[in-house]
Amino acid sequence: MGSTTEVDYDAIVIGAGFAGLRTLYELRSRGLSVKGFEKGSDVGGTWYWNRYPGARTDSEAWVYIMNISKELNSEWTWSERLPGQAEVQRYLHHIADRFNLRQQFEFNTRIASAEYNSDRNVWTVTTSTGQSYTSTFLITASGPLSSQRRPPFDGLDSFQGKWYQTSSWPKEGVDLVGKRVAVIGTGATGVQVIPIVAHEAESLTVFQRTPNYVIPGRNHSISPELLGEIRRNYDQVWNQARGHVFGLAYSPADRTVADVNEAEHQEVLERGWETGGFRFVFESFDDVLLDPKSNEAMAEFVRNKIRTIVKDKKTAELLSPKYPFLAKRPPLGHFYYEAYNRPNVKLVDISDNPIKELTPKGIRTQSGDEYEFDVIIFAIGFDVATGALTDMDIRGRDHTSLSEKWSKTLETFLGITVPGFPNLFMASGPQSPFANIPVCIDHEVNFIGRAISDLRQHGHTKMEPTEAAALQWATHVEESFKATLLGSSSAKVHSWYVGANVPGKPQNVQFYFGGVGNYFAQIEKEAAAGFPSFEKS
Ligand code: NA7
């Protein structure tokens, strides 16, 4: 079995986060020799790097899992509804140790390039220190939200205080007590870090370019009774998440705005707001992404909450988004709006007065106003979906790189494979579902495993999706996005759904918004039919 050319490994996996660990487990259990490479010094991926204060999941613990063993599900004890970074890291460490995955990874090793050799049907992967390894299959598990954007401001090196990025937060040594701190960015990350920093710093100034609709997380500890119930019903919970449009174990609301009167409408939204988390979005009304009236009603409900919570009227207005609800990914907050009632917290609106540069003392905006700080925290987001892949020089059959291939149009088949790149598989790649990621990873990696097994069983050594299949998928991804209210609004608000947060990035829909259930049905159909959209030899 395996390829005819001699290789170091059957498969090389890049990344040791959820996807990398899951992939290594999958391929090893299918009898492949596998080697993993990871830039960080340990497993964890997102949870290794994003250790900023306040980092936690926005998905409930019971669907933020690696569903590979019933014993694992029943022995692991989550302590919180929305577990913090340290707890998720403990979980991933536990998995790495329990399933002996750690020793197959080379840590502190960044992959700089990967090149496919057509004559030999071999991938050669080269590290940043120049060491090369070969394999028949290459699986990237480099993460959709892992390529951090370097602060794009002139004068960064002149700033005499300390600056940090949330996505590469130091393991220790950050002291904010008594400091004048700035946070730039109010996405899901900024929203988590801001209330914590507000408690520690002498003063906190938040620079906001676009406000977000922040939903209360309503985190709580998991009681033994709740844990017992989840453990008893794990299959049901998992199946519910598999069938939910965003991979969460929620039931459909089974109602639209048209089904209720005004009083009932407010009552439903109030109930959702008290329950918190994404349940507010998905268990209130089913038409929020489809009907502008339903969407605006939810948006206005949140704006009213902001007006009620935030005492200063001007600040409340600045915090209130005017664009459609969900046009940007709504963050979950943990006393986020309440933080603006503290006397040491100030909001600076930079929507019409952008940051011009950093100065030795702090931040200067275009209008010439200068703000002085001891510490600046950048929570400015990621080059999503494609970023981690195009950061590496990955070259396929005709030496074209992924970055060149995607310079105009983003094209994958099912978000997992790319024409022109034989035996390359992406776990959680571009154009895969926008959803609770671990649920998606589980099924995508299973698909990858089945594809490789099928190939080998038929005596073939390489597979590559057809251009026609990829084009059809890209069209379907675009159409699914445009069928929602997101299609008309996301680009206007710098949304990373379409890559609009990175200046110069070609604007394409970065994720599949057609729903997790639909997605799984399509990958299942492809696998069950023997992978007919691939050329194999
Ligand atoms: P996001 O959601 O991309 O948020 C980044 C924030 O930084 C957002 O508020 C941006 O404003 C702001 N930003 C970016 N560039 C600038 C500049 N140049 N000046 C001022 N402000 C800027 O990233 P997150 O890390 O918060 O969240 C990413 C996902 O990771 C999250 O949803 C989870 O799934 C995990 P903008 O909105 O673009 O105007």
XYZ file of C-alpha atoms in Angstrom, residues 11-37 66 99-106 139 141 445:
39
model
C 1.229 11.992 5.213
C 2.475 15.252 6.675
C 0.139 17.367 8.783
C 0.734 21.071 9.359
C -0.615 22.346 12.684
C -1.330 20.830 16.101
C -4.602 22.507 16.989
C -8.010 20.809 16.979
C -7.724 20.020 13.261
C -4.129 18.796 13.333
C -4.675 16.507 16.312
C -7.879 15.170 14.803
C -6.151 14.556 11.456
C -3.206 12.774 12.985
C -5.566 10.555 14.945
C -7.656 9.793 11.835
C -4.814 8.959 9.470
C -2.853 6.964 12.011
C -5.904 4.831 12.721
C -6.151 4.168 8.970
C -2.630 2.755 8.982
C -0.719 5.683 7.506
C 2.636 6.821 8.775
C 2.108 10.444 9.734
C 4.323 13.302 10.861
C 3.044 16.608 12.192
C 4.743 19.997 12.326
C -13.157 16.102 19.573
C -4.049 9.170 22.420
C -0.253 9.445 22.170
C -0.384 12.157 19.533
C 2.227 14.515 20.924
C 5.279 12.447 20.021
C 4.371 12.458 16.334
C 4.664 16.228 16.184
C 7.796 18.287 15.710
C -2.809 17.931 5.043
C -4.541 22.096 9.556
C -11.171 15.037 8.558
